[in-house]
């Protein structure tokens, strides 16, 4: 019960890492507010949590729209009187070298992956500031640190999220709010399945290529990232501030020469 009596809001929790984290946080005693743009996925997460005996509530919303985020806040405040953990997890990807990325795709990526973190945090951090407590987890990626082929726009967003994390930490340390980033390597989720299908003709070959990039020789599982998020959400990480937490099977720092 590492999150007993805590309230955690997780964006993009209708799928992949967000869903897995929502289930884990609930198992650890948190009341979980599941956000996603996709109502079906979000409601499924809540059903799974309640069936397992946990507490969860779904709020549909688009993290890129200030009116949608304001509406999320309004609904949130009707039911909850505090927020202990904000996990800015919602994110999308696209494929292409810089000259192949359309302006529309570039803007969409910047909106979801960067503006989403800005709007959600701007809206919910005042409640943490009031109580002088809280943990914010921003979803970055090891793509912020290593050069990956055809991932220029995605890498730019995740680098920005890491930089925001460090700057946010300085501003909110006086309020005893911790802000850290998660940097996963490749974790097998619908997001990666789609990326593989769109980018490669031979999915099996692509999977093997990714596996060989990670010293683990394996692709990560959502639970690997969720366990790291649990650590950042819990008081066990109370001395961790403004830091990147790599959960990448060795992809960032390891090299098998
Ligand atoms: P996922 O399975 O696609 O889940 C992401 C969820 O976010 C989806 O349900 C998606 O809905 C939702 N979403 C998209 N746009 C949204 C918006 N504007 N507002 C609210 N929700 C929105 O992806 P995942 O693999 O779990 O990835 C989660 C996060 O981890 C992302 O930020 C990703 O960049 C990051 N990450 C993933 C990996 C990996 O290998 N999987 C590695 C490093 C970092 P739709 O499906 O309807 O779009």
Short mmCIF file of C-alpha atoms and ligand atoms in Angstrom, two decimals:
data_model
loop_
_atom_site.label_atom_id
_atom_site.label_comp_id
_atom_site.label_asym_id
_atom_site.label_seq_id
_atom_site.Cartn_x
_atom_site.Cartn_y
_atom_site.Cartn_z
CA UNK A 1 0.00 0.00 0.00
CA UNK A 2 2.67 2.46 -1.07
CA UNK A 3 0.10 5.02 -2.27
CA UNK A 4 -2.45 4.62 0.51
CA UNK A 5 -4.79 7.63 0.75
CA UNK A 6 -3.19 9.36 -2.25
CA UNK A 7 -5.12 10.66 -5.25
CA UNK A 8 -3.37 10.20 -8.61
CA UNK A 9 -4.39 11.63 -11.97
CA UNK A 10 -2.94 9.83 -14.98
CA UNK A 11 -3.36 11.17 -18.53
CA UNK A 12 -3.56 8.74 -21.44
CA UNK A 13 -4.49 5.96 -19.03
CA UNK A 14 -6.84 4.20 -21.45
CA UNK A 15 -4.02 2.20 -22.99
CA UNK A 16 -0.46 0.91 -22.64
CA UNK A 17 1.79 2.28 -19.91
CA UNK A 18 -0.89 4.63 -18.54
CA UNK A 19 -3.42 1.82 -18.08
CA UNK A 20 -0.88 -0.48 -16.48
CA UNK A 21 0.22 2.31 -14.12
CA UNK A 22 -3.39 3.10 -13.20
CA UNK A 23 -3.95 -0.56 -12.25
CA UNK A 24 -0.73 -0.66 -10.22
CA UNK A 25 -1.41 2.64 -8.42
CA UNK A 26 -4.89 1.41 -7.48
CA UNK A 27 -3.46 -1.88 -6.19
CA UNK A 28 -1.12 0.21 -4.06
CA UNK A 29 -4.03 2.03 -2.44
CA UNK A 30 -4.40 5.18 -4.55
CA UNK A 31 -7.70 6.61 -5.74
CA UNK A 32 -6.97 6.85 -9.44
CA UNK A 33 -8.39 9.40 -11.84
CA UNK A 34 -8.07 7.95 -15.31
CA UNK A 35 -7.94 10.45 -18.17
CA UNK A 36 -7.90 9.64 -21.86
CA UNK A 37 -9.18 11.15 -25.08
CA UNK A 38 -10.52 7.68 -25.87
CA UNK A 39 -13.62 7.01 -23.74
CA UNK A 40 -13.75 3.29 -24.45
CA UNK A 41 -10.15 2.71 -23.39
CA UNK A 42 -10.45 4.92 -20.31
CA UNK A 43 -13.64 3.24 -19.15
CA UNK A 44 -12.08 -0.19 -19.65
CA UNK A 45 -9.20 0.81 -17.35
CA UNK A 46 -11.67 1.93 -14.69
CA UNK A 47 -13.67 -1.31 -15.02
CA UNK A 48 -10.52 -3.39 -14.58
CA UNK A 49 -9.58 -1.43 -11.47
CA UNK A 50 -13.01 -1.63 -9.86
CA UNK A 51 -13.30 -5.34 -10.65
CA UNK A 52 -10.01 -5.85 -8.82
CA UNK A 53 -11.43 -3.97 -5.80
CA UNK A 54 -9.67 -0.64 -6.42
CA UNK A 55 -10.96 2.93 -6.62
CA UNK A 56 -10.99 4.69 -9.99
CA UNK A 57 -12.91 7.34 -11.86
CA UNK A 58 -12.80 8.22 -15.57
CA UNK A 59 -12.63 11.75 -16.93
CA UNK A 60 -12.58 12.00 -20.69
CA UNK A 61 -10.55 14.91 -22.02
CA UNK A 62 -8.05 16.16 -24.53
CA UNK A 63 -4.83 17.39 -22.92
CA UNK A 64 -4.14 19.72 -25.87
CA UNK A 65 -7.28 21.82 -25.39
CA UNK A 66 -7.43 24.39 -22.59
CA UNK A 67 -11.24 24.25 -22.53
CA UNK A 68 -11.19 20.47 -22.24
CA UNK A 69 -8.56 20.63 -19.47
CA UNK A 70 -10.66 23.24 -17.62
CA UNK A 71 -13.68 20.96 -17.88
CA UNK A 72 -11.58 18.07 -16.55
CA UNK A 73 -10.60 20.23 -13.61
CA UNK A 74 -14.23 21.14 -12.93
CA UNK A 75 -15.28 17.48 -12.90
CA UNK A 76 -12.24 16.53 -10.82
CA UNK A 77 -13.02 19.16 -8.16
CA UNK A 78 -16.61 17.97 -7.81
CA UNK A 79 -15.38 14.56 -6.66
CA UNK A 80 -11.92 15.05 -5.15
CA UNK A 81 -10.53 17.56 -2.71
CA UNK A 82 -6.84 17.01 -3.43
CA UNK A 83 -4.30 15.74 -5.91
CA UNK A 84 -1.10 14.04 -4.75
CA UNK A 85 0.25 12.67 -8.02
CA UNK A 86 -0.04 13.99 -11.57
CA UNK A 87 1.37 11.63 -14.20
CA UNK A 88 1.61 13.50 -17.53
CA UNK A 89 1.71 10.32 -19.59
CA UNK A 90 -0.47 10.95 -22.68
CA UNK A 91 1.63 11.01 -25.81
CA UNK A 92 1.73 10.21 -29.50
CA UNK A 93 4.46 9.52 -32.02
CA UNK A 94 5.19 9.85 -35.72
CA UNK A 95 7.78 8.55 -38.12
CA UNK A 96 10.09 10.32 -40.53
CA UNK A 97 13.36 12.11 -41.08
CA UNK A 98 12.92 15.88 -40.73
CA UNK A 99 12.21 16.51 -44.44
CA UNK A 100 9.53 13.83 -44.40
CA UNK A 101 7.53 15.25 -41.48
CA UNK A 102 4.54 17.41 -42.46
CA UNK A 103 3.89 20.68 -40.66
CA UNK A 104 0.52 19.31 -39.55
CA UNK A 105 2.11 16.22 -37.97
CA UNK A 106 4.85 18.34 -36.38
CA UNK A 107 2.28 20.66 -34.79
CA UNK A 108 0.12 17.78 -33.58
CA UNK A 109 3.06 16.10 -31.91
CA UNK A 110 4.19 19.32 -30.20
CA UNK A 111 0.62 19.89 -29.01
CA UNK A 112 0.02 16.50 -27.44
CA UNK A 113 3.48 15.78 -26.08
CA UNK A 114 4.54 19.25 -24.90
CA UNK A 115 1.50 21.52 -24.69
CA UNK A 116 -0.41 18.70 -22.98
CA UNK A 117 2.13 18.68 -20.14
CA UNK A 118 1.95 22.48 -19.93
CA UNK A 119 -1.85 22.72 -19.81
CA UNK A 120 -2.41 19.83 -17.41
CA UNK A 121 0.26 21.00 -15.00
CA UNK A 122 -0.85 24.64 -15.16
CA UNK A 123 -4.37 23.57 -14.30
CA UNK A 124 -3.68 21.09 -11.50
CA UNK A 125 -0.47 22.29 -9.81
CA UNK A 126 -2.20 25.12 -7.87
CA UNK A 127 -3.89 22.43 -5.72
CA UNK A 128 -0.49 20.92 -4.92
CA UNK A 129 0.96 24.38 -4.21
CA UNK A 130 -1.86 25.10 -1.75
CA UNK A 131 -1.13 21.94 0.23
CA UNK A 132 2.66 22.14 -0.23
CA UNK A 133 2.97 18.57 -1.39
CA UNK A 134 2.83 16.53 -4.58
CA UNK A 135 4.69 14.48 -7.14
CA UNK A 136 4.58 15.24 -10.84
CA UNK A 137 5.83 12.62 -13.26
CA UNK A 138 6.46 13.76 -16.82
CA UNK A 139 6.68 11.12 -19.53
CA UNK A 140 9.85 11.70 -21.55
CA UNK A 141 11.70 8.92 -23.41
CA UNK A 142 15.23 7.71 -23.96
CA UNK A 143 14.71 9.27 -27.42
CA UNK A 144 15.45 12.55 -25.59
CA UNK A 145 19.00 11.34 -25.06
CA UNK A 146 19.94 9.14 -28.02
CA UNK A 147 19.70 9.73 -31.74
CA UNK A 148 17.11 7.41 -33.25
CA UNK A 149 16.40 7.14 -36.95
CA UNK A 150 13.22 8.85 -38.22
CA UNK A 151 12.20 10.05 -34.79
CA UNK A 152 13.17 13.71 -35.05
CA UNK A 153 9.84 15.26 -34.10
CA UNK A 154 9.17 12.75 -31.35
CA UNK A 155 12.69 13.18 -29.93
CA UNK A 156 12.26 16.96 -29.94
CA UNK A 157 9.11 16.67 -27.84
CA UNK A 158 10.63 14.27 -25.34
CA UNK A 159 13.77 16.43 -25.02
CA UNK A 160 11.50 19.39 -24.32
CA UNK A 161 9.63 17.44 -21.64
CA UNK A 162 12.91 16.57 -19.93
CA UNK A 163 14.04 20.21 -20.02
CA UNK A 164 10.66 21.34 -18.67
CA UNK A 165 10.94 18.82 -15.85
CA UNK A 166 14.23 20.31 -14.64
CA UNK A 167 13.00 23.91 -14.85
CA UNK A 168 9.68 23.07 -13.20
CA UNK A 169 11.49 21.40 -10.33
CA UNK A 170 13.37 24.59 -9.48
CA UNK A 171 10.17 26.66 -9.43
CA UNK A 172 8.14 24.20 -7.39
CA UNK A 173 10.75 22.92 -4.91
CA UNK A 174 9.74 25.72 -2.46
CA UNK A 175 6.26 24.16 -2.45
CA UNK A 176 7.65 20.69 -1.64
CA UNK A 177 6.45 19.46 -5.01
CA UNK A 178 8.75 16.99 -6.74
CA UNK A 179 8.94 16.89 -10.54
CA UNK A 180 10.71 13.98 -12.23
CA UNK A 181 10.78 12.42 -15.68
CA UNK A 182 10.48 8.85 -16.87
CA UNK A 183 12.67 7.84 -19.81
CA UNK A 184 11.58 4.45 -21.08
CA UNK A 185 13.22 2.52 -23.87
CA UNK A 186 10.92 0.54 -26.13
CA UNK A 187 7.98 -0.84 -24.18
CA UNK A 188 5.55 -3.10 -26.00
CA UNK A 189 2.21 -1.22 -26.15
CA UNK A 190 -0.37 -0.38 -28.87
CA UNK A 191 1.71 2.77 -29.52
CA UNK A 192 4.73 0.65 -30.50
CA UNK A 193 2.63 -1.89 -32.39
CA UNK A 194 1.27 0.92 -34.59
CA UNK A 195 4.70 2.45 -35.05
CA UNK A 196 6.11 -0.90 -36.18
CA UNK A 197 3.25 -1.50 -38.60
CA UNK A 198 3.54 1.99 -40.11
CA UNK A 199 7.31 2.17 -40.34
CA UNK A 200 8.41 -1.31 -41.38
CA UNK A 201 7.38 -3.90 -43.91
CA UNK A 202 8.72 -6.75 -41.79
CA UNK A 203 7.51 -6.25 -38.22
CA UNK A 204 9.42 -9.27 -36.87
CA UNK A 205 12.69 -7.94 -38.28
CA UNK A 206 12.00 -4.50 -36.81
CA UNK A 207 11.28 -6.00 -33.42
CA UNK A 208 14.59 -7.86 -33.49
CA UNK A 209 16.41 -4.66 -34.42
CA UNK A 210 14.88 -2.84 -31.44
CA UNK A 211 15.67 -5.75 -29.11
CA UNK A 212 19.31 -5.68 -30.16
CA UNK A 213 19.46 -1.94 -29.34
CA UNK A 214 18.65 -2.75 -25.70
CA UNK A 215 21.25 -4.61 -23.61
CA UNK A 216 18.39 -6.58 -22.08
CA UNK A 217 17.88 -8.18 -25.52
CA UNK A 218 14.17 -7.80 -24.83
CA UNK A 219 11.49 -5.19 -25.35
CA UNK A 220 10.15 -3.78 -22.10
CA UNK A 221 6.67 -4.44 -20.74
CA UNK A 222 4.24 -1.77 -19.51
CA UNK A 223 4.74 -3.01 -15.95
CA UNK A 224 8.46 -2.13 -16.17
CA UNK A 225 7.58 1.54 -16.75
CA UNK A 226 4.66 1.39 -14.29
CA UNK A 227 6.94 0.18 -11.47
CA UNK A 228 9.26 3.13 -12.11
CA UNK A 229 6.26 5.50 -12.06
CA UNK A 230 5.17 3.94 -8.75
CA UNK A 231 8.57 4.71 -7.26
CA UNK A 232 8.36 8.34 -8.41
CA UNK A 233 4.78 8.66 -7.14
CA UNK A 234 5.55 7.22 -3.70
CA UNK A 235 7.33 8.88 -0.81
CA UNK A 236 10.16 6.37 -1.28
CA UNK A 237 11.57 8.70 -3.94
CA UNK A 238 11.34 11.80 -1.71
CA UNK A 239 14.99 12.72 -2.33
CA UNK A 240 14.59 12.48 -6.11
CA UNK A 241 13.99 15.89 -7.65
CA UNK A 242 14.19 17.16 -11.23
CA UNK A 243 15.72 13.87 -12.35
CA UNK A 244 15.40 11.56 -15.32
CA UNK A 245 14.67 7.94 -14.42
CA UNK A 246 15.83 5.62 -17.20
CA UNK A 247 13.88 2.43 -17.67
CA UNK A 248 15.28 1.30 -20.96
CA UNK A 249 17.01 -2.09 -20.78
CA UNK A 250 20.34 -0.30 -21.19
CA UNK A 251 19.45 1.44 -24.48
CA UNK A 252 20.71 4.88 -23.42
CA UNK A 253 24.03 4.19 -21.77
CA UNK A 254 24.99 0.64 -22.73
CA UNK A 255 26.75 -0.47 -25.88
CA UNK A 256 27.68 -4.07 -26.60
CA UNK A 257 30.78 -3.45 -28.69
P1 LIG B 1 -0.50 4.24 -25.96
O1 LIG B 1 -0.70 2.80 -25.68
O2 LIG B 1 -0.80 4.76 -27.31
O3 LIG B 1 -1.31 5.11 -24.87
C1 LIG B 1 -1.37 6.51 -24.94
C2 LIG B 1 -2.79 6.95 -24.65
O4 LIG B 1 -2.82 8.40 -24.68
C3 LIG B 1 -3.79 6.46 -25.70
O5 LIG B 1 -4.94 5.92 -25.09
C4 LIG B 1 -4.12 7.75 -26.45
O6 LIG B 1 -5.40 7.74 -27.02
C5 LIG B 1 -4.02 8.77 -25.34
N1 LIG B 1 -3.95 10.13 -25.89
C6 LIG B 1 -3.43 10.53 -27.08
N2 LIG B 1 -3.64 11.84 -27.26
C7 LIG B 1 -4.29 12.29 -26.16
C8 LIG B 1 -4.80 13.56 -25.77
N3 LIG B 1 -4.66 14.62 -26.58
N4 LIG B 1 -5.42 13.68 -24.56
C9 LIG B 1 -5.57 12.60 -23.77
N5 LIG B 1 -5.14 11.36 -24.10
C10 LIG B 1 -4.50 11.20 -25.27
O7 LIG B 1 1.03 4.67 -25.66
P2 LIG B 1 2.13 4.15 -24.60
O8 LIG B 1 3.15 3.36 -25.32
O9 LIG B 1 1.48 3.61 -23.38
O10 LIG B 1 2.83 5.55 -24.30
C11 LIG B 1 2.50 6.35 -23.19
C12 LIG B 1 3.54 7.43 -23.05
O11 LIG B 1 4.85 6.83 -22.92
C13 LIG B 1 3.66 8.37 -24.26
O12 LIG B 1 3.91 9.69 -23.81
C14 LIG B 1 4.89 7.86 -25.01
O13 LIG B 1 5.54 8.86 -25.76
C15 LIG B 1 5.74 7.40 -23.85
N6 LIG B 1 6.77 6.42 -24.21
C16 LIG B 1 6.40 5.21 -24.73
C17 LIG B 1 7.38 4.29 -25.05
C18 LIG B 1 7.05 2.96 -25.62
O14 LIG B 1 7.98 2.29 -26.12
N7 LIG B 1 5.80 2.50 -25.57
C19 LIG B 1 8.73 4.62 -24.85
C20 LIG B 1 9.06 5.85 -24.33
C21 LIG B 1 8.05 6.76 -23.97
P3 LIG B 1 -5.53 7.33 -28.60
O15 LIG B 1 -5.09 5.90 -28.67
O16 LIG B 1 -6.98 7.55 -28.89
O17 LIG B 1 -4.59 8.26 -29.35
#
